[in-house]
Amino acid sequence: GDDGLSALEEVSAVVTSPGVPAAAPVLNAARERGLPVLGELECAWRMVEAPVIAVTGTNGKTTTTELLGHLLRELGTSTAVVGNVGTAYSSLALPGVDLPEQIVCEVSSFQLEWAPAFAPETAVLLNLGSDHLDRHGTLAEYHRTKLSMFSHQLPGDVAVIPDDVDAATVPGAGVT
């Protein structure tokens, strides 16, 4: 029942849930005050030091994320499967949690809205269709949000992009 506005007097940053729309009054007020606004994905990525395979796309994210986690575990790699798949990425930052050797993270467009520096070592785009236009407004904005996780990758990082997506339209593609 609280809009969160009064709490802004006592914070130095805001970490938002993916379910909170970008136009929410509390997020607008935070930005107007110059407070950093980060999503749970960005916050967790900054706090948890383990390599990340991030999987996004319109369809197939959960299946692919779970499959990658399974394959890595079968190879003997301690692996955490987190993100939109159900387990919060930030749960790995809790005291006493043993960090895995590898993180596989399912990433939704809602999570990417507030992930300004997120740079997974491996970024996987499965497909780009039409979805969440009620949230993103246009197909172009939805696609831009999905592709944003490639924009901060470094040389040596891996970008996996389907053949039917023009790599020239993917920020940071070709870093490998």
Tab-separated table of N, CA, C and O in Angstrom, residues 55-147:
chain	number	residue	atom	x	y	z
A	55	VAL	N	21.029	-15.940	-21.168
A	55	VAL	CA	20.188	-16.432	-22.259
A	55	VAL	C	18.948	-15.556	-22.356
A	55	VAL	O	18.215	-15.388	-21.370
A	56	THR	N	18.718	-14.981	-23.531
A	56	THR	CA	17.508	-14.207	-23.750
A	56	THR	C	16.914	-14.575	-25.103
A	56	THR	O	17.516	-15.299	-25.888
A	57	GLY	N	15.736	-14.067	-25.371
A	57	GLY	CA	15.009	-14.322	-26.609
A	57	GLY	C	13.532	-14.242	-26.316
A	57	GLY	O	13.118	-14.171	-25.153
A	58	THR	N	12.749	-14.273	-27.340
A	58	THR	CA	11.304	-14.214	-27.150
A	58	THR	C	10.773	-15.553	-26.657
A	58	THR	O	9.919	-15.591	-25.778
A	59	ASN	N	11.299	-16.631	-27.187
A	59	ASN	CA	10.826	-17.971	-26.821
A	59	ASN	C	12.002	-18.901	-26.546
A	59	ASN	O	13.055	-18.779	-27.159
A	60	GLY	N	11.796	-19.845	-25.617
A	60	GLY	CA	12.763	-20.895	-25.374
A	60	GLY	C	13.805	-20.613	-24.313
A	60	GLY	O	14.715	-21.422	-24.107
A	61	LYS	N	13.699	-19.482	-23.630
A	61	LYS	CA	14.721	-19.100	-22.648
A	61	LYS	C	14.843	-20.097	-21.502
A	61	LYS	O	15.948	-20.510	-21.139
A	62	THR	N	13.723	-20.473	-20.908
A	62	THR	CA	13.767	-21.347	-19.740
A	62	THR	C	14.336	-22.712	-20.103
A	62	THR	O	15.222	-23.232	-19.410
A	63	THR	N	13.857	-23.287	-21.178
A	63	THR	CA	14.336	-24.608	-21.603
A	63	THR	C	15.830	-24.572	-21.883
A	63	THR	O	16.587	-25.438	-21.434
A	64	THR	N	16.285	-23.562	-22.597
A	64	THR	CA	17.703	-23.465	-22.943
A	64	THR	C	18.556	-23.228	-21.699
A	64	THR	O	19.625	-23.835	-21.548
A	65	THR	N	18.086	-22.372	-20.810
A	65	THR	CA	18.825	-22.088	-19.578
A	65	THR	C	18.968	-23.348	-18.733
A	65	THR	O	20.064	-23.675	-18.255
A	66	GLU	N	17.873	-24.057	-18.559
A	66	GLU	CA	17.915	-25.305	-17.769
A	66	GLU	C	18.804	-26.352	-18.443
A	66	GLU	O	19.551	-27.068	-17.770
A	67	LEU	N	18.738	-26.453	-19.763
A	67	LEU	CA	19.566	-27.411	-20.492
A	67	LEU	C	21.050	-27.084	-20.329
A	67	LEU	O	21.872	-27.971	-20.058
A	68	LEU	N	21.419	-25.822	-20.477
A	68	LEU	CA	22.816	-25.426	-20.293
A	68	LEU	C	23.287	-25.742	-18.873
A	68	LEU	O	24.401	-26.254	-18.683
A	69	GLY	N	22.464	-25.441	-17.892
A	69	GLY	CA	22.810	-25.761	-16.508
A	69	GLY	C	23.028	-27.248	-16.316
A	69	GLY	O	23.999	-27.678	-15.685
A	70	HIS	N	22.136	-28.049	-16.871
A	70	HIS	CA	22.240	-29.511	-16.776
A	70	HIS	C	23.530	-30.002	-17.433
A	70	HIS	O	24.264	-30.824	-16.862
A	71	LEU	N	23.814	-29.523	-18.638
A	71	LEU	CA	25.011	-29.961	-19.359
A	71	LEU	C	26.281	-29.594	-18.598
A	71	LEU	O	27.206	-30.406	-18.494
A	72	LEU	N	26.334	-28.392	-18.061
A	72	LEU	CA	27.514	-27.977	-17.299
A	72	LEU	C	27.695	-28.832	-16.043
A	72	LEU	O	28.815	-29.236	-15.716
A	73	ARG	N	26.592	-29.123	-15.361
A	73	ARG	CA	26.685	-29.981	-14.166
A	73	ARG	C	27.153	-31.384	-14.541
A	73	ARG	O	27.943	-31.996	-13.821
A	74	GLU	N	26.661	-31.901	-15.665
A	74	GLU	CA	27.088	-33.224	-16.130
A	74	GLU	C	28.576	-33.248	-16.451
A	74	GLU	O	29.220	-34.284	-16.335
A	75	LEU	N	29.115	-32.096	-16.826
A	75	LEU	CA	30.550	-31.991	-17.101
A	75	LEU	C	31.360	-31.807	-15.822
A	75	LEU	O	32.583	-31.732	-15.868
A	76	GLY	N	30.668	-31.712	-14.686
A	76	GLY	CA	31.353	-31.572	-13.411
A	76	GLY	C	31.596	-30.140	-12.972
A	76	GLY	O	32.350	-29.893	-12.025
A	77	THR	N	30.949	-29.187	-13.619
A	77	THR	CA	31.097	-27.776	-13.268
A	77	THR	C	30.007	-27.382	-12.288
A	77	THR	O	28.821	-27.592	-12.559
A	78	SER	N	30.381	-26.823	-11.142
A	78	SER	CA	29.344	-26.357	-10.217
A	78	SER	C	28.658	-25.159	-10.873
A	78	SER	O	29.312	-24.204	-11.303
A	79	THR	N	27.340	-25.257	-10.998
A	79	THR	CA	26.576	-24.301	-11.800
A	79	THR	C	25.316	-23.882	-11.066
A	79	THR	O	24.599	-24.720	-10.520
A	80	ALA	N	25.059	-22.579	-11.077
A	80	ALA	CA	23.795	-22.044	-10.560
A	80	ALA	C	22.955	-21.592	-11.741
A	80	ALA	O	23.442	-20.879	-12.621
A	81	VAL	N	21.699	-22.020	-11.779
A	81	VAL	CA	20.744	-21.591	-12.792
A	81	VAL	C	19.825	-20.584	-12.111
A	81	VAL	O	19.138	-20.913	-11.143
A	82	VAL	N	19.858	-19.341	-12.610
A	82	VAL	CA	19.172	-18.243	-11.930
A	82	VAL	C	18.477	-17.329	-12.924
A	82	VAL	O	18.559	-17.520	-14.129
A	83	GLY	N	17.826	-16.308	-12.383
A	83	GLY	CA	17.205	-15.273	-13.207
A	83	GLY	C	15.725	-15.501	-13.373
A	83	GLY	O	15.047	-15.983	-12.467
A	84	ASN	N	15.246	-15.183	-14.543
A	84	ASN	CA	13.820	-15.273	-14.836
A	84	ASN	C	13.298	-16.701	-14.708
A	84	ASN	O	12.101	-16.922	-14.613
A	85	VAL	N	14.180	-17.667	-14.653
A	85	VAL	CA	13.829	-19.086	-14.538
A	85	VAL	C	13.224	-19.397	-13.165
A	85	VAL	O	12.582	-20.418	-12.991
A	86	GLY	N	13.433	-18.529	-12.179
A	86	GLY	CA	12.778	-18.748	-10.889
A	86	GLY	C	13.608	-18.439	-9.668
A	86	GLY	O	13.112	-17.911	-8.699
A	87	THR	N	14.887	-18.744	-9.669
A	87	THR	CA	15.747	-18.440	-8.531
A	87	THR	C	16.384	-17.081	-8.761
A	87	THR	O	17.045	-16.873	-9.789
A	88	ALA	N	16.207	-16.170	-7.829
A	88	ALA	CA	16.766	-14.832	-7.986
A	88	ALA	C	18.296	-14.892	-8.053
A	88	ALA	O	18.938	-15.535	-7.226
A	89	TYR	N	18.852	-14.222	-9.018
A	89	TYR	CA	20.307	-14.132	-9.166
A	89	TYR	C	20.913	-13.588	-7.872
A	89	TYR	O	21.941	-14.066	-7.395
A	90	SER	N	20.265	-12.601	-7.278
A	90	SER	CA	20.791	-11.969	-6.064
A	90	SER	C	20.872	-12.924	-4.877
A	90	SER	O	21.590	-12.653	-3.921
A	91	SER	N	20.182	-14.061	-4.942
A	91	SER	CA	20.275	-15.028	-3.842
A	91	SER	C	21.694	-15.573	-3.707
A	91	SER	O	22.083	-16.039	-2.638
A	92	LEU	N	22.489	-15.478	-4.772
A	92	LEU	CA	23.869	-15.942	-4.723
A	92	LEU	C	24.769	-14.989	-3.936
A	92	LEU	O	25.902	-15.336	-3.596
A	93	ALA	N	24.278	-13.782	-3.656
A	93	ALA	CA	25.059	-12.789	-2.913
A	93	ALA	C	24.830	-12.874	-1.403
A	93	ALA	O	25.459	-12.139	-0.648
A	94	LEU	N	23.953	-13.761	-0.976
A	94	LEU	CA	23.664	-13.878	0.457
A	94	LEU	C	24.853	-14.467	1.216
A	94	LEU	O	25.597	-15.294	0.671
A	95	PRO	N	25.028	-14.047	2.464
A	95	PRO	CA	26.136	-14.598	3.259
A	95	PRO	C	26.030	-16.118	3.367
A	95	PRO	O	24.944	-16.671	3.514
A	96	GLY	N	27.179	-16.769	3.259
A	96	GLY	CA	27.230	-18.215	3.424
A	96	GLY	C	26.945	-19.020	2.175
A	96	GLY	O	27.056	-20.246	2.196
A	97	VAL	N	26.580	-18.368	1.084
A	97	VAL	CA	26.300	-19.090	-0.159
A	97	VAL	C	27.625	-19.404	-0.851
A	97	VAL	O	28.464	-18.524	-1.045
A	98	ASP	N	27.813	-20.682	-1.186
A	98	ASP	CA	28.999	-21.075	-1.944
A	98	ASP	C	28.815	-20.649	-3.394
A	98	ASP	O	27.826	-21.025	-4.034
A	99	LEU	N	29.765	-19.874	-3.891
A	99	LEU	CA	29.652	-19.411	-5.269
A	99	LEU	C	29.934	-20.543	-6.243
A	99	LEU	O	30.864	-21.324	-6.043
A	100	PRO	N	29.139	-20.618	-7.303
A	100	PRO	CA	29.381	-21.647	-8.315
A	100	PRO	C	30.544	-21.254	-9.224
A	100	PRO	O	30.958	-20.092	-9.263
A	101	GLU	N	31.030	-22.230	-9.959
A	101	GLU	CA	32.053	-21.945	-10.969
A	101	GLU	C	31.441	-21.214	-12.162
A	101	GLU	O	32.131	-20.464	-12.858
A	102	GLN	N	30.149	-21.455	-12.406
A	102	GLN	CA	29.473	-20.896	-13.579
A	102	GLN	C	28.044	-20.533	-13.211
A	102	GLN	O	27.391	-21.267	-12.465
A	103	ILE	N	27.574	-19.418	-13.747
A	103	ILE	CA	26.175	-19.011	-13.599
A	103	ILE	C	25.534	-19.067	-14.975
A	103	ILE	O	26.106	-18.580	-15.953
A	104	VAL	N	24.340	-19.664	-15.044
A	104	VAL	CA	23.526	-19.608	-16.254
A	104	VAL	C	22.274	-18.835	-15.862
A	104	VAL	O	21.562	-19.222	-14.934
A	105	CYS	N	22.047	-17.716	-16.548
A	105	CYS	CA	20.990	-16.796	-16.150
A	105	CYS	C	19.997	-16.578	-17.286
A	105	CYS	O	20.379	-16.134	-18.372
A	106	GLU	N	18.732	-16.893	-17.021
A	106	GLU	CA	17.674	-16.548	-17.967
A	106	GLU	C	17.347	-15.072	-17.779
A	106	GLU	O	17.092	-14.625	-16.663
A	107	VAL	N	17.361	-14.317	-18.872
A	107	VAL	CA	17.211	-12.867	-18.807
A	107	VAL	C	16.019	-12.425	-19.649
A	107	VAL	O	15.965	-12.671	-20.849
A	108	SER	N	15.086	-11.743	-18.995
A	108	SER	CA	13.913	-11.212	-19.695
A	108	SER	C	14.160	-9.760	-20.115
A	108	SER	O	15.076	-9.096	-19.615
A	109	SER	N	13.341	-9.270	-21.000
A	109	SER	CA	13.453	-7.863	-21.399
A	109	SER	C	13.171	-6.947	-20.211
A	109	SER	O	13.776	-5.876	-20.092
A	110	PHE	N	12.276	-7.359	-19.315
A	110	PHE	CA	11.978	-6.540	-18.145
A	110	PHE	C	13.222	-6.389	-17.270
A	110	PHE	O	13.471	-5.335	-16.695
A	111	GLN	N	14.009	-7.450	-17.141
A	111	GLN	CA	15.237	-7.393	-16.344
A	111	GLN	C	16.287	-6.510	-17.022
A	111	GLN	O	17.041	-5.812	-16.344
A	112	LEU	N	16.342	-6.544	-18.328
A	112	LEU	CA	17.352	-5.779	-19.059
A	112	LEU	C	17.077	-4.283	-19.060
A	112	LEU	O	17.998	-3.491	-19.301
A	113	GLU	N	15.839	-3.877	-18.772
A	113	GLU	CA	15.525	-2.444	-18.729
A	113	GLU	C	16.399	-1.698	-17.730
A	113	GLU	O	16.726	-0.533	-17.933
A	114	TRP	N	16.730	-2.346	-16.637
A	114	TRP	CA	17.480	-1.690	-15.554
A	114	TRP	C	18.833	-2.359	-15.350
A	114	TRP	O	19.290	-2.550	-14.227
A	115	ALA	N	19.496	-2.724	-16.443
A	115	ALA	CA	20.814	-3.365	-16.372
A	115	ALA	C	21.786	-2.588	-17.267
A	115	ALA	O	22.208	-3.077	-18.316
A	116	PRO	N	22.160	-1.375	-16.854
A	116	PRO	CA	22.919	-0.484	-17.739
A	116	PRO	C	24.349	-0.921	-18.044
A	116	PRO	O	24.919	-0.482	-19.043
A	117	ALA	N	24.949	-1.776	-17.226
A	117	ALA	CA	26.330	-2.186	-17.467
A	117	ALA	C	26.485	-3.701	-17.586
A	117	ALA	O	27.590	-4.191	-17.793
A	118	PHE	N	25.391	-4.437	-17.451
A	118	PHE	CA	25.421	-5.907	-17.471
A	118	PHE	C	26.199	-6.397	-18.680
A	118	PHE	O	25.885	-6.062	-19.818
A	119	ALA	N	27.249	-7.188	-18.413
A	119	ALA	CA	28.126	-7.670	-19.477
A	119	ALA	C	28.473	-9.133	-19.226
A	119	ALA	O	29.523	-9.449	-18.682
A	120	PRO	N	27.590	-10.040	-19.611
A	120	PRO	CA	27.891	-11.460	-19.409
A	120	PRO	C	29.055	-11.899	-20.298
A	120	PRO	O	29.221	-11.400	-21.414
A	121	GLU	N	29.838	-12.824	-19.778
A	121	GLU	CA	30.956	-13.345	-20.569
A	121	GLU	C	30.461	-14.076	-21.809
A	121	GLU	O	31.129	-14.088	-22.841
A	122	THR	N	29.284	-14.686	-21.695
A	122	THR	CA	28.634	-15.314	-22.843
A	122	THR	C	27.190	-14.831	-22.886
A	122	THR	O	26.463	-14.953	-21.893
A	123	ALA	N	26.787	-14.259	-24.003
A	123	ALA	CA	25.422	-13.777	-24.189
A	123	ALA	C	24.797	-14.557	-25.337
A	123	ALA	O	25.364	-14.633	-26.425
A	124	VAL	N	23.627	-15.147	-25.068
A	124	VAL	CA	22.948	-15.983	-26.054
A	124	VAL	C	21.593	-15.368	-26.382
A	124	VAL	O	20.768	-15.158	-25.488
A	125	LEU	N	21.389	-15.085	-27.658
A	125	LEU	CA	20.091	-14.643	-28.151
A	125	LEU	C	19.492	-15.804	-28.938
A	125	LEU	O	20.078	-16.250	-29.927
A	126	LEU	N	18.350	-16.293	-28.471
A	126	LEU	CA	17.722	-17.435	-29.139
A	126	LEU	C	16.924	-17.020	-30.364
A	126	LEU	O	16.971	-17.685	-31.401
A	127	ASN	N	16.156	-15.955	-30.241
A	127	ASN	CA	15.264	-15.506	-31.307
A	127	ASN	C	14.737	-14.130	-30.937
A	127	ASN	O	14.859	-13.699	-29.790
A	128	LEU	N	14.171	-13.450	-31.904
A	128	LEU	CA	13.538	-12.149	-31.665
A	128	LEU	C	12.187	-12.146	-32.343
A	128	LEU	O	12.108	-12.170	-33.568
A	129	GLY	N	11.143	-12.127	-31.556
A	129	GLY	CA	9.787	-12.052	-32.078
A	129	GLY	C	9.131	-10.799	-31.558
A	129	GLY	O	9.788	-9.814	-31.237
A	130	SER	N	7.826	-10.864	-31.447
A	130	SER	CA	7.042	-9.741	-30.950
A	130	SER	C	6.435	-10.129	-29.612
A	130	SER	O	5.730	-11.134	-29.522
A	131	ASP	N	6.716	-9.342	-28.582
A	131	ASP	CA	6.181	-9.625	-27.252
A	131	ASP	C	6.284	-8.363	-26.396
A	131	ASP	O	7.079	-7.465	-26.689
A	132	HIS	N	5.505	-8.312	-25.362
A	132	HIS	CA	5.563	-7.250	-24.351
A	132	HIS	C	5.478	-5.838	-24.923
A	132	HIS	O	6.088	-4.911	-24.380
A	133	LEU	N	4.727	-5.662	-26.008
A	133	LEU	CA	4.595	-4.331	-26.586
A	133	LEU	C	3.834	-3.395	-25.656
A	133	LEU	O	4.018	-2.177	-25.718
A	134	ASP	N	3.007	-3.965	-24.767
A	134	ASP	CA	2.319	-3.139	-23.781
A	134	ASP	C	3.315	-2.502	-22.814
A	134	ASP	O	3.081	-1.429	-22.281
A	135	ARG	N	4.448	-3.113	-22.617
A	135	ARG	CA	5.492	-2.607	-21.709
A	135	ARG	C	6.507	-1.740	-22.467
A	135	ARG	O	6.895	-0.678	-22.011
A	136	HIS	N	6.944	-2.213	-23.635
A	136	HIS	CA	8.022	-1.541	-24.359
A	136	HIS	C	7.539	-0.538	-25.400
A	136	HIS	O	8.341	0.246	-25.895
A	137	GLY	N	6.269	-0.585	-25.749
A	137	GLY	CA	5.710	0.400	-26.671
A	137	GLY	C	5.802	0.029	-28.130
A	137	GLY	O	4.817	0.076	-28.849
A	138	THR	N	6.986	-0.326	-28.592
A	138	THR	CA	7.178	-0.673	-30.003
A	138	THR	C	8.025	-1.935	-30.115
A	138	THR	O	8.771	-2.279	-29.196
A	139	LEU	N	7.923	-2.577	-31.260
A	139	LEU	CA	8.742	-3.755	-31.520
A	139	LEU	C	10.221	-3.381	-31.519
A	139	LEU	O	11.060	-4.107	-30.984
A	140	ALA	N	10.538	-2.222	-32.079
A	140	ALA	CA	11.934	-1.774	-32.116
A	140	ALA	C	12.491	-1.595	-30.700
A	140	ALA	O	13.640	-1.979	-30.433
A	141	GLU	N	11.714	-1.050	-29.790
A	141	GLU	CA	12.182	-0.856	-28.416
A	141	GLU	C	12.325	-2.190	-27.695
A	141	GLU	O	13.276	-2.396	-26.937
A	142	TYR	N	11.392	-3.105	-27.930
A	142	TYR	CA	11.503	-4.444	-27.352
A	142	TYR	C	12.792	-5.111	-27.826
A	142	TYR	O	13.555	-5.649	-27.021
A	143	HIS	N	13.063	-5.061	-29.124
A	143	HIS	CA	14.282	-5.663	-29.673
A	143	HIS	C	15.520	-4.952	-29.136
A	143	HIS	O	16.508	-5.607	-28.780
A	144	ARG	N	15.508	-3.622	-29.055
A	144	ARG	CA	16.643	-2.875	-28.521
A	144	ARG	C	16.942	-3.318	-27.095
A	144	ARG	O	18.097	-3.528	-26.718
A	145	THR	N	15.895	-3.497	-26.296
A	145	THR	CA	16.083	-3.924	-24.911
A	145	THR	C	16.681	-5.321	-24.865
A	145	THR	O	17.621	-5.583	-24.106
A	146	LYS	N	16.166	-6.233	-25.649
A	146	LYS	CA	16.696	-7.598	-25.680
A	146	LYS	C	18.171	-7.626	-26.082
A	146	LYS	O	18.965	-8.393	-25.539
A	147	LEU	N	18.537	-6.790	-27.037
A	147	LEU	CA	19.900	-6.789	-27.560
A	147	LEU	C	20.883	-6.021	-26.683
A	147	LEU	O	22.101	-6.141	-26.864
